[in-house]
Tab-separated table of C-alpha atoms in Angstrom:
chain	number	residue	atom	x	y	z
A	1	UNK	CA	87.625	79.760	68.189
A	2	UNK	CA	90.812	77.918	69.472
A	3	UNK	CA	92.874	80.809	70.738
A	4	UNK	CA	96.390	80.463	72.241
A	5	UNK	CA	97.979	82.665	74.425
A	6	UNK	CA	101.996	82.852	74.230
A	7	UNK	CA	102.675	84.419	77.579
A	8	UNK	CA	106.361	85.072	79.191
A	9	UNK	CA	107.387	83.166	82.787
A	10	UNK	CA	104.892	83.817	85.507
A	11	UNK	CA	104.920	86.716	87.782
A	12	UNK	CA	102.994	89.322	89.491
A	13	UNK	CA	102.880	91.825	86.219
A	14	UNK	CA	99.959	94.235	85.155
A	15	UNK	CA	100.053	92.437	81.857
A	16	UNK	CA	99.709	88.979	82.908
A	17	UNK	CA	97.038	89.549	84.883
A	18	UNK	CA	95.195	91.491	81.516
A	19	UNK	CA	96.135	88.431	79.505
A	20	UNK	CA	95.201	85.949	81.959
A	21	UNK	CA	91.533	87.947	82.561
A	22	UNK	CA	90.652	87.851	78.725
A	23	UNK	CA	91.473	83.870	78.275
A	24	UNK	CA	89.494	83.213	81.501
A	25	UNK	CA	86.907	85.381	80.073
A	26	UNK	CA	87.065	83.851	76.259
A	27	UNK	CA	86.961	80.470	77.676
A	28	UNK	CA	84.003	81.459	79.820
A	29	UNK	CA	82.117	82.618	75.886
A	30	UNK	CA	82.655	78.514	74.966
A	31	UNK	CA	85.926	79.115	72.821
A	32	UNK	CA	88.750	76.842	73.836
A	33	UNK	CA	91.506	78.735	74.959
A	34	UNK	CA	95.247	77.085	76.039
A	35	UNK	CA	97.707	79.507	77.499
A	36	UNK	CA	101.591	78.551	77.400
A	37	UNK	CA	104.817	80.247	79.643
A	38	UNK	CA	107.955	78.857	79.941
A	39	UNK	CA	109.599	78.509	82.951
A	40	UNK	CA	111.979	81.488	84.531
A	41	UNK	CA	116.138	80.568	84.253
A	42	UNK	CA	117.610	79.930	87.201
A	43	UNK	CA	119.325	82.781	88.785
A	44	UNK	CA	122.814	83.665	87.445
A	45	UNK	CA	125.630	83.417	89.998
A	46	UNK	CA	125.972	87.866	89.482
A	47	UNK	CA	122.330	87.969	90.123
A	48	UNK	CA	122.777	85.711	93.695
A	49	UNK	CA	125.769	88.088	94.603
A	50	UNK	CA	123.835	91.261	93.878
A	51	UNK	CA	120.599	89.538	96.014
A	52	UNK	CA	122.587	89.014	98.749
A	53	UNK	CA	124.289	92.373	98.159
A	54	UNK	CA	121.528	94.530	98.473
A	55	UNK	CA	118.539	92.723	100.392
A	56	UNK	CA	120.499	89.622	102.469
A	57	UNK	CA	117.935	87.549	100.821
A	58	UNK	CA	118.782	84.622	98.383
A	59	UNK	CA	116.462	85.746	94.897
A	60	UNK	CA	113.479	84.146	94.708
A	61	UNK	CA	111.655	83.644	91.418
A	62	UNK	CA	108.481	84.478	90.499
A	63	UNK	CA	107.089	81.172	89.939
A	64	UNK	CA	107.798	80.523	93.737
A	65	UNK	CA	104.892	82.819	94.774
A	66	UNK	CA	101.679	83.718	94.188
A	67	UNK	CA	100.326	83.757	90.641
A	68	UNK	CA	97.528	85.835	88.837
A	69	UNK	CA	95.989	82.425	87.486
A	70	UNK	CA	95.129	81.110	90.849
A	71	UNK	CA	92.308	82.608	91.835
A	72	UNK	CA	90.344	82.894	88.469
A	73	UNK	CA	86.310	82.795	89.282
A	74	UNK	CA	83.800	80.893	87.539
A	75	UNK	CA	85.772	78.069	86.425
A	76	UNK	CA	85.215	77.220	82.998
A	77	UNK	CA	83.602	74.379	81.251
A	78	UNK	CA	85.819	71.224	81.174
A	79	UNK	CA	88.015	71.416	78.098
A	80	UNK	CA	87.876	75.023	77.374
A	81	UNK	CA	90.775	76.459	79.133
A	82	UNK	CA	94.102	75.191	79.894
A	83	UNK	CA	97.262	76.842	81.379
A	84	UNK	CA	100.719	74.879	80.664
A	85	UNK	CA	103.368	75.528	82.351
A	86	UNK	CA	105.911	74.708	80.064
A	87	UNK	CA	109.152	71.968	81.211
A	88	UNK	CA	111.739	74.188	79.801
A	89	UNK	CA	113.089	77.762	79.715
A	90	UNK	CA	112.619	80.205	76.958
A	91	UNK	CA	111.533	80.225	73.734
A	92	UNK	CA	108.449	78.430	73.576
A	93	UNK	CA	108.787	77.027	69.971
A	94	UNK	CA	105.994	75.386	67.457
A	95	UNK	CA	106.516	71.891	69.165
A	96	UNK	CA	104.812	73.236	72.370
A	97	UNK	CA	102.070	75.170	70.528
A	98	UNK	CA	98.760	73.206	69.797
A	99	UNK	CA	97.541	74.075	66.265
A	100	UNK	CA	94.472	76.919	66.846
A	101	UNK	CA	92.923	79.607	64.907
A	102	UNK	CA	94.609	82.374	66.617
A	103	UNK	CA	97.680	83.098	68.225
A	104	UNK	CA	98.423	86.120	70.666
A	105	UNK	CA	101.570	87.110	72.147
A	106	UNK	CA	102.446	90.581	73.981
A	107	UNK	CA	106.111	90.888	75.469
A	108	UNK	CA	108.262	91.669	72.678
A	109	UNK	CA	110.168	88.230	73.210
A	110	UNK	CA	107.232	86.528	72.668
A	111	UNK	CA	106.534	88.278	69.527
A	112	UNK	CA	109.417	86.875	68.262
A	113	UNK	CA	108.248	82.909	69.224
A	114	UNK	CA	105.115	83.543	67.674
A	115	UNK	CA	106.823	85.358	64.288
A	116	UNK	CA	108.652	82.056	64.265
A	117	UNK	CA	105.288	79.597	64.498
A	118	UNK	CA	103.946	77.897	61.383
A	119	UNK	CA	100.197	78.731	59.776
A	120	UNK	CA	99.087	76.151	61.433
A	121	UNK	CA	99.250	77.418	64.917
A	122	UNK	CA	96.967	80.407	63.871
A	123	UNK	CA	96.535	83.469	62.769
A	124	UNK	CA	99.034	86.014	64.486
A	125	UNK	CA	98.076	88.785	66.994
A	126	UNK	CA	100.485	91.216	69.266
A	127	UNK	CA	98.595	92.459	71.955
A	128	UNK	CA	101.097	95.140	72.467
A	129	UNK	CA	100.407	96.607	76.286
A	130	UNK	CA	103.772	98.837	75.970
A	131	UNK	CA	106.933	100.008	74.545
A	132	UNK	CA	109.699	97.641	75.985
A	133	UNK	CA	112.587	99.381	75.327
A	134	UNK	CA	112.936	99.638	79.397
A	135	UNK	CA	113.994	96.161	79.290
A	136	UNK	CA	117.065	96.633	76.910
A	137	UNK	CA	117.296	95.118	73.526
A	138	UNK	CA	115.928	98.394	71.949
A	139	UNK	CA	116.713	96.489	68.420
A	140	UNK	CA	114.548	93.799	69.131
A	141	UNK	CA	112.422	95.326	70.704
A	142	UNK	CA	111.411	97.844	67.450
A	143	UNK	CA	111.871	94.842	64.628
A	144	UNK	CA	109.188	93.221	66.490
A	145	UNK	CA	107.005	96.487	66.344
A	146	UNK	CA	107.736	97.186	62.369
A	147	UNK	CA	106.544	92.841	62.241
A	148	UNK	CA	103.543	92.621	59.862
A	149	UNK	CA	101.386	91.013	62.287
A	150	UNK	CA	98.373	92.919	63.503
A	151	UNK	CA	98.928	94.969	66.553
A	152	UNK	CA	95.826	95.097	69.638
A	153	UNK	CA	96.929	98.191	71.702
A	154	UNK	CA	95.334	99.112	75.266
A	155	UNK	CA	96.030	103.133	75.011
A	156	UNK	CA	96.413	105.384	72.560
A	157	UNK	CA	100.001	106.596	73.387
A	158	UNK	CA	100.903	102.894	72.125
A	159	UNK	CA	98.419	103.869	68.912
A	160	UNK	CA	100.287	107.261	68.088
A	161	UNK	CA	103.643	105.348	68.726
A	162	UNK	CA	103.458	102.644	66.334
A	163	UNK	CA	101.994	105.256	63.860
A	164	UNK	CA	104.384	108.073	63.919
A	165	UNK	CA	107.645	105.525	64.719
A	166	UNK	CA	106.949	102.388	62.994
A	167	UNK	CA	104.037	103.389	60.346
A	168	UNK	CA	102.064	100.995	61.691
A	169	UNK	CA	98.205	101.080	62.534
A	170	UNK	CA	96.370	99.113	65.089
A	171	UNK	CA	93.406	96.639	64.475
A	172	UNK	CA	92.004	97.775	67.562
A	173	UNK	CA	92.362	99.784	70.979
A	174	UNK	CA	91.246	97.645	73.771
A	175	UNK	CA	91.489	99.383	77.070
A	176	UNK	CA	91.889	97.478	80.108
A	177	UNK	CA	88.657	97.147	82.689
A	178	UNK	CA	89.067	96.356	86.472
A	179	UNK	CA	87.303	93.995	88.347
A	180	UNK	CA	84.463	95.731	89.937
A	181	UNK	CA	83.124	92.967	91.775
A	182	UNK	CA	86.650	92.734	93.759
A	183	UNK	CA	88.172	96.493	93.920
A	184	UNK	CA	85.239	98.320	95.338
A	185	UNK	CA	84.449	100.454	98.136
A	186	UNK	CA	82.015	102.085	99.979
A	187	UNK	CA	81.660	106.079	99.521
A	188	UNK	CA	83.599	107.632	102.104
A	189	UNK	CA	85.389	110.779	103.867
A	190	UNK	CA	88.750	111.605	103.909
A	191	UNK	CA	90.748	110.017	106.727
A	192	UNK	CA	91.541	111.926	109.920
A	193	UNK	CA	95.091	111.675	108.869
A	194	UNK	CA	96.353	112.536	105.861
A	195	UNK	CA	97.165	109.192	103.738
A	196	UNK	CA	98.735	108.500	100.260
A	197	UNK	CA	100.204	105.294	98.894
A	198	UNK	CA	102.158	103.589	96.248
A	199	UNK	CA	103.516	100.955	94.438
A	200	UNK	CA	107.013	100.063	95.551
A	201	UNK	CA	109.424	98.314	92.752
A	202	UNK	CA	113.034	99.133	92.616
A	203	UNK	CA	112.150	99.345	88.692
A	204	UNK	CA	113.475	102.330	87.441
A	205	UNK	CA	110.723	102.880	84.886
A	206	UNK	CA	107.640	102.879	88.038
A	207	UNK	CA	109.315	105.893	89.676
A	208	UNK	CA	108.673	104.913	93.006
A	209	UNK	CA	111.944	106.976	94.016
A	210	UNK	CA	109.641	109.806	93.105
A	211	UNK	CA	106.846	109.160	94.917
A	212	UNK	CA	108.994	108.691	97.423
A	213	UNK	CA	110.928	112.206	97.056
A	214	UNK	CA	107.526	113.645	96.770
A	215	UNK	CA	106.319	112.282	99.801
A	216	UNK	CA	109.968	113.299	101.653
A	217	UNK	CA	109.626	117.487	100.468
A	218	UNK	CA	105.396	116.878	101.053
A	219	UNK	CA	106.304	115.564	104.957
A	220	UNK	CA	107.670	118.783	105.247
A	221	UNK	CA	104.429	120.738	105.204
A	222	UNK	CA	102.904	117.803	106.771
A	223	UNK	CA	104.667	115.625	108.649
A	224	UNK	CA	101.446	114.098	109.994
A	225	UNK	CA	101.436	112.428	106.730
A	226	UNK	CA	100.815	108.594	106.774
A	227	UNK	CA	102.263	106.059	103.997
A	228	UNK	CA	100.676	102.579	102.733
A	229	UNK	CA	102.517	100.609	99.922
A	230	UNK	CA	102.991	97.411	98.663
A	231	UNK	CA	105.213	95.680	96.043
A	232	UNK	CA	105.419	91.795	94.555
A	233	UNK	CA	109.850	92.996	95.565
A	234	UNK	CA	110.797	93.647	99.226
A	235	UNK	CA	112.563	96.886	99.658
A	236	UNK	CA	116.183	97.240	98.331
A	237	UNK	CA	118.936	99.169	100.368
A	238	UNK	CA	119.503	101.219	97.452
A	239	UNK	CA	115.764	102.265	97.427
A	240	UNK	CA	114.376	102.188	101.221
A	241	UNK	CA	110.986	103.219	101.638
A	242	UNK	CA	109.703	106.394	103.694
A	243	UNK	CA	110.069	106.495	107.507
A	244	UNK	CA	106.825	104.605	109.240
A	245	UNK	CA	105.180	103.372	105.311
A	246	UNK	CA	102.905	100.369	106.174
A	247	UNK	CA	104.843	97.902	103.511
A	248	UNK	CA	102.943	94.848	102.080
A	249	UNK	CA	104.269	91.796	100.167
A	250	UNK	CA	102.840	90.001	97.539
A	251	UNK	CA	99.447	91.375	99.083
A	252	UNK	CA	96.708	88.752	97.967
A	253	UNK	CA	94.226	90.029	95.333
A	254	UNK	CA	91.603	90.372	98.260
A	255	UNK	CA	93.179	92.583	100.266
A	256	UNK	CA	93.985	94.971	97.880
A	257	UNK	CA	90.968	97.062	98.010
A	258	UNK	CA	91.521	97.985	101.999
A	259	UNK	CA	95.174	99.290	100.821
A	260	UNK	CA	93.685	101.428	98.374
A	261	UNK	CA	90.941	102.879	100.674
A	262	UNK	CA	92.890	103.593	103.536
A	263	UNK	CA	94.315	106.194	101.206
A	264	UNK	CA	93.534	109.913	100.450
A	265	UNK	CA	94.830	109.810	96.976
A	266	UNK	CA	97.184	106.986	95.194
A	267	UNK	CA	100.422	108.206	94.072
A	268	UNK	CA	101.314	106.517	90.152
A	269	UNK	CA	104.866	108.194	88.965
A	270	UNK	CA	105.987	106.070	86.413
A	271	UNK	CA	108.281	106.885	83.903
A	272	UNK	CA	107.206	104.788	81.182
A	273	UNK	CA	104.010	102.601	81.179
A	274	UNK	CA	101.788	100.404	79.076
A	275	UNK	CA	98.510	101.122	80.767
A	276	UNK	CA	99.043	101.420	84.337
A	277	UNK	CA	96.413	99.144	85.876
A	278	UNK	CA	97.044	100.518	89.627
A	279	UNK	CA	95.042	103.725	88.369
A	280	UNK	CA	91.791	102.110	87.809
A	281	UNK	CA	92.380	99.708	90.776
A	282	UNK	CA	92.525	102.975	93.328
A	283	UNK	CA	89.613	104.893	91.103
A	284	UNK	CA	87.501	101.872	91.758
A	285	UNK	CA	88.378	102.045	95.324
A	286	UNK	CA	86.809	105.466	95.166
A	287	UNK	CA	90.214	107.116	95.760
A	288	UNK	CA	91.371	110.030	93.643
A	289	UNK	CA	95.225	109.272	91.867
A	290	UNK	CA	97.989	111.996	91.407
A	291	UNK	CA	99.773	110.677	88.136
A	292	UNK	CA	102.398	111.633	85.651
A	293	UNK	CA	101.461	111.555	82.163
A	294	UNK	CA	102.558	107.907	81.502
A	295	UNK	CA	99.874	104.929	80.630
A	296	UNK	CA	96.664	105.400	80.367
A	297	UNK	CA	96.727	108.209	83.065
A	298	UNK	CA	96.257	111.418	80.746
A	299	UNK	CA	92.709	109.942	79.301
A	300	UNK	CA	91.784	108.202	82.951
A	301	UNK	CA	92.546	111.513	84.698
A	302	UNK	CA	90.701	113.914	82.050
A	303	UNK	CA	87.639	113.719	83.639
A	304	UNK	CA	88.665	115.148	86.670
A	305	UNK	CA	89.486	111.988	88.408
A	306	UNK	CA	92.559	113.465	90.123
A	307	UNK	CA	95.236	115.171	89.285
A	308	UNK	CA	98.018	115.153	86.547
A	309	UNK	CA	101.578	116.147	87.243
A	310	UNK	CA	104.118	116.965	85.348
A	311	UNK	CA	106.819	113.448	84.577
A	312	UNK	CA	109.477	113.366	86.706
A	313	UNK	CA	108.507	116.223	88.754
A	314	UNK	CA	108.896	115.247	92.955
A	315	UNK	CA	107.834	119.202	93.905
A	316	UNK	CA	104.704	118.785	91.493
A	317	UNK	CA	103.750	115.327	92.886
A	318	UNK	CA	104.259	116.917	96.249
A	319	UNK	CA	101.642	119.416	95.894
A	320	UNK	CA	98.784	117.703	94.625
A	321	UNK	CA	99.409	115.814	97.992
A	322	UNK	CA	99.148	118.532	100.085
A	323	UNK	CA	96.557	120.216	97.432
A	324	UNK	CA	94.575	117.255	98.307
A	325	UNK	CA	95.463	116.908	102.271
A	326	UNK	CA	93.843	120.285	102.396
A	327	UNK	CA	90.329	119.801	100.265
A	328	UNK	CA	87.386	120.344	102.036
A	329	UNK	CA	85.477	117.144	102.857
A	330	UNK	CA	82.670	118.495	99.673
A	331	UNK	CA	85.187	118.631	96.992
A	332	UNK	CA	87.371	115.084	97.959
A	333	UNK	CA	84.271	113.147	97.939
A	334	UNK	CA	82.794	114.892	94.877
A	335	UNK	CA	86.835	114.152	92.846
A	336	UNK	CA	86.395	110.221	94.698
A	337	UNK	CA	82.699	109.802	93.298
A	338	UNK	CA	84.570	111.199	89.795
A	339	UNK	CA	87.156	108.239	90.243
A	340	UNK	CA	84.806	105.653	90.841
A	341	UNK	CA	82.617	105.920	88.298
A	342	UNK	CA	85.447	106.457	85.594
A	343	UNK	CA	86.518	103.264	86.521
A	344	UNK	CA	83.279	101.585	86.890
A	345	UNK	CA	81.927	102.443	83.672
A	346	UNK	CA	83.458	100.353	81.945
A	347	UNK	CA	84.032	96.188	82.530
A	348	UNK	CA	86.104	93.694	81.371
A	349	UNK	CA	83.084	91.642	79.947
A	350	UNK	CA	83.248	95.570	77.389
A	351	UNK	CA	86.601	94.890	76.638
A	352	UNK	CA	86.543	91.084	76.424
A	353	UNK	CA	83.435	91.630	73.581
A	354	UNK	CA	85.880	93.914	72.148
A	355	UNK	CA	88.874	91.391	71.914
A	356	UNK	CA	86.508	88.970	70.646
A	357	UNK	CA	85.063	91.143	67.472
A	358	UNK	CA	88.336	91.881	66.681
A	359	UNK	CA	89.694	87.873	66.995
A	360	UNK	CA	86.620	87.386	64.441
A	361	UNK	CA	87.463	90.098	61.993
A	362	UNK	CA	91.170	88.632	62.003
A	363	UNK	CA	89.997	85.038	61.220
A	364	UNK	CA	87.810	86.543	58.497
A	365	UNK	CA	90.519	88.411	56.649
């Protein structure tokens, strides 16, 4: 198949690095596979102001830094894959889009380029990996939900929410995999002192201000208690980070297992969320995640992979900590083994034959 990929400007988000797995992966299975993003606008002079404002720092884009493309294994054969980074800003339009058999977009925005593309750049698939309405344009947003192009979900919130809200069904529910041969670690005990960690992003929909107000009221029990994070944002004056947390920056992909096993259990409070794939990057880590019920979390946790909070809920978060702090050694490797092999059991080359059947059943309609 010739597959396109109609991807938004590059950056450090869970569902680039999904999108940019599975057309590494298809290209890998001999099908030629181009993915397009435009390039990020330049900053506008409010969004300098408020940089300077609130971290001293001019903004830096995205496209500056490090990029979930760059380290793809395996390189494909010649010909089979190419990324373009478009010339211009936003939209990409039918003039940048090779003519293919299918055509995928995700990010609502891009749902609307690829409504917009004629038959000849393929048939048309939204992989839908969440409910954007966090971003604004809540119009939008739902007219390119109700589109008659088939939908590709990763959990089943997004299935019952295009069902019950839009009336539409899903071709398929893909989850998302990790890559076991790079988030891994051996079994272990807990650490001599008590550690939990977190995502930091000023984004109001991750929650990290409740992680962090569950780690403030769970320091009170335990002030022993030690902090790891790391964020592709430095920390904002309006959000600052707990006392003594070992921050990282744009961490590299490598070292991203050793954050995730220095921990006890990973903190994941987000508000809203597609899929959430910090969960199964600390589960294959072998460490145990306190979650609210956003994402993929309520079917990743139900096998007693950690522990489920209530949304929103600081005190709640705060006592699975200390719950946890205070396991014996038995019972936090037995809910660590749980994690592991939760998240192990099931690989991107499962979800990428998935994808595949279900690009194959579209062309055959």
């Amino acid at each position: 198949m010739r597959i396109t990929f109609l991807l938004p400007p590059d950056g450090l988000y869970g569902g680039i690095r999904v999108l940019a797995t599975y057309a590494h992966s298809l290209s890998l299975r001999g099908h030629s596979v181009t993915v397009l993003q435009p390039q990020h606008p330049k900053p506008t002079f409010r969004q300098i102001i408020r940089s300077l404002r609130h971290t001293h720092r001019l903004p830096k884009l995205p496209d500056a830094g490090p990029s979930y493309f760059d380290n793809l294994a395996s390189p494909p054969p010649p010909g089979s894959f190419q990324r373009i980074k478009l010339p211009h800003t936003a939209p990409i339009t039918a003039a940048d889009v090779p003519d293919a058999d299918i055509a995928i977009a995700t990010w609502w925005e891009t749902v609307e380029w690829l409504q917009a593309l004629p038959a000849s750049k393929g048939k048309k698939a939204h992989f839908m990996q969440d409910y954007e309405i966090w971003a604004g344009h809540i119009d939008r947003v739902d007219a390119t939900c109700r589109l008659p192009i088939p939908k590709i979900v990763i959990a089943q919130w997004v299935a019952d929410l295009l069902q019950s809200k839009f009336g539409r069904t899903p071709i398929a529910r893909i989850p998302n995999a990790v890559d076991a041969a790079l988030f891994s670690a051996p079994p272990r005990d807990k650490h001599a002192t008590p550690t939990v960690g977190f995502t930091y992003t000023p984004m109001h929909n991750k929650g990290a201000d409740i992680a962090i107000r569950a780690i403030e009221i769970a320091r009170q029990q335990l002030p022993t208690l030690h902090v790891v994070s790391f964020g592709s944002m430095q920390p904002v004056n309006t959000l600052p980070l707990p006392p003594d947390t070992d921050f990282r920056f744009r961490v590299p992909d490598a070292e991203l297992p050793t954050i995730y096993a220095a921990c006890d259990a990973w903190l994941f409070p987000s508000r809203i969320e597609g899929f959430g794939l910090p969960l199964l990057e600390a589960m294959a880590c072998r460490t145990p995640v306190i979650a609210a019920p956003a994402g993929a979390a309520p079917e990743l946790l139900a096998a007693g992979t950690g522990i489920l909070v209530p949304a929103e809920d600081p005190h709640a978060m705060a006592n699975a900590i200390l719950h946890i702090a205070a396991m014996p050694s038995s019972d936090w490797q037995a809910l660590s083994t749980a994690a592991y092999h939760t998240a192990t059991g099931y690989t991107w080359q499962d979800a990428t034959t998935h994808l595949e059947t279900t690009l194959h059943s579209l062309l055959a309609r």
